[in-house]
Amino acid sequence: MSQSSFNKSKKNSSGSSGAEENEKLLTSEEVFKRPGSSSLLLKLLIAALVIGGLYFASKPAFRIYKDFRVAGVTRESMEKLQSGDVEGASILARRAMQLDPRNAEANAAMARVTTRFGEGSALLFWNNAVELDKDNSKYKLEFAKCAVRFASFPLARFQLESIRETHQDDPDWLLAATGAAIGLQDFSRASSYLDALINLEPDNPSIKLNQASLNILSTDPDLRIEGKTALEEILENGPETFHPQALRSLALYYSRIDSNPALSVELREKLENLGSLSWDERIKMFEIQETIDPEGAKAWMKKWEAEALQTLQEWEKSEESLNQQSLENGVGLYALIVWRLGRSETAEALRLMNTKAIDQLDPALYPRLYSRLYFLKSEAYMQDENWTMLTKWLENPIEEAFEHLRLALVARVKFEQGNPEYKYDWDRAVETVQGNTSALRALSNMALRWNWNDQALSILWKIANSDRNPEAGLYPLVQLYLGSMRDVKELRPVLERLLELYPDDLAVANDLASIDLFFEDNLERAHSIADRLYEADPERTPFIALKGFSQFRKGENQTAMELFSKIPSVIIDKQPSLALIMAQIEHANGKKLEALARLGKIPSSQLDRYEKQVLNDLRQQWLNL
């Protein structure tokens, strides 16, 4: 992005007076034809200002008039959308955005219209709407549902967790939470949410779709067949609105479980034909096709890039605001840039970023997209370890809302240059956004990418211990301790905090009790949880395993063996942690040869460091007997 673009941003955001803005809005024939009664309306508004009221006195007259106009246009747009006139709704939603691109209602209207068209740019408009009206839980729920539709599952979960306390008994919330959990392969939570939805609305037509999506990814082969059959039936006879999720679930099945890359690509092509293939999914489609036909995959990518760039270049020549399609392709190019950086294709990423059509994006109209590109260029310089260019680039100003990220990058440059002042800049970045959960999460994500684990953990625990949206810190801590850090012992306080917030969350209770039993600590709590969960659902495998482990710790070895015998051997063999417990139970019941044989089959690479230590100790002890 050019320096001129930044100057343009500052001019657009603060250079024009309210009167100039008002005059532009009230005289533009392209934006909105003034009704004949507009002068009377304006007189009434002025009268209201004079007569009184503190509310009107707190706003300029042009702002009130603009709000009034936007509200009327968006209301009319939504009425047309509900009546099925999508094109008419689209025209009015764009008109509302032209009236005031910083209006939450206008962005929400545009989000609903683009969602109906099946365009991923809806996510950008929902993001703007939520940022502009932070306390609007309805917007957050619609944002989450939209994110599920376009396969942005982490984004969906983040929005859902922010309104869990007030909406967890809402069928729409449960439906979106189920879809997000399935997309994140968090099957235990997905099943729990779906059960709650069935209790509330047993006739909800979406239940069959989500149950099938859940079953097709199950470890149970019979359930997988059942889910596959149900999804194929939905594609054959079900509502068209269900087709994208059905295709997406089947494509995932053929790329991850029943490996069939060609069929997986074919299903994604159908998604593209439906207009429901997001840019992220296009990229996934490319990666799969790359393993089958590398040259064909490259041709696809060139075609997609060319189409997106052409749309933006046509906009550039017309000197008009980005229209719906060009914005969609701008978002797509952003996804491509992220993807190329992920593959360390820095030169290609910079080529796209330096394209004039992207470089000239108006930051006043598209601040989120523009700001992301600012930081992506920073990322490209970091990949090249070109700290001199990055230092120069960071001298460019950025919207105040993102200043903390710029300061963090300044800290990274100083760290790489051996300057101890980097700590000061990092602390400034954190202090700048105290209490702002999403901004703190962005800093923690940066720190994790740089392997600054201490800084990331410090931020995540700040969020986790706060009263405002603690889940935004807790869930990343779970992923961190189970993922790159592989430290389940440190996971315990995270689960304790989650259970404090959600005492009825069976999955969290199960995980916490498992850790207590493994380390033989807080056993009274662990036994109590094991009894409660098994009583609640004696057929669910995790609860059977927990109850069996609990009985083993009590010395009830025979009972433990009977419980573990209920678990199919194929499940135990595929889960090294369960196999480790099973081996100990077998040994305690005198089946020493079977226990030794089972230990020998356990892949230590799939165990955390504590489990590896137990595995090695048991092998040494049993072989010496």
Coordinates of C-alpha atoms in Angstrom, one line a residue, residues 34-46 65:
R34 CA -34.5 13.1 -2.2
P35 CA -38.2 12.7 -1.5
G36 CA -40.4 15.7 -2.1
S37 CA -41.1 16.1 1.6
S38 CA -37.4 16.2 2.6
S39 CA -37.4 19.9 3.3
L40 CA -40.4 19.5 5.7
L41 CA -38.7 16.6 7.3
L42 CA -35.6 18.6 7.9
K43 CA -37.6 21.5 9.4
L44 CA -39.2 19.0 11.8
L45 CA -35.8 17.7 12.8
I46 CA -34.5 21.2 13.4
Y65 CA -30.8 13.1 9.3

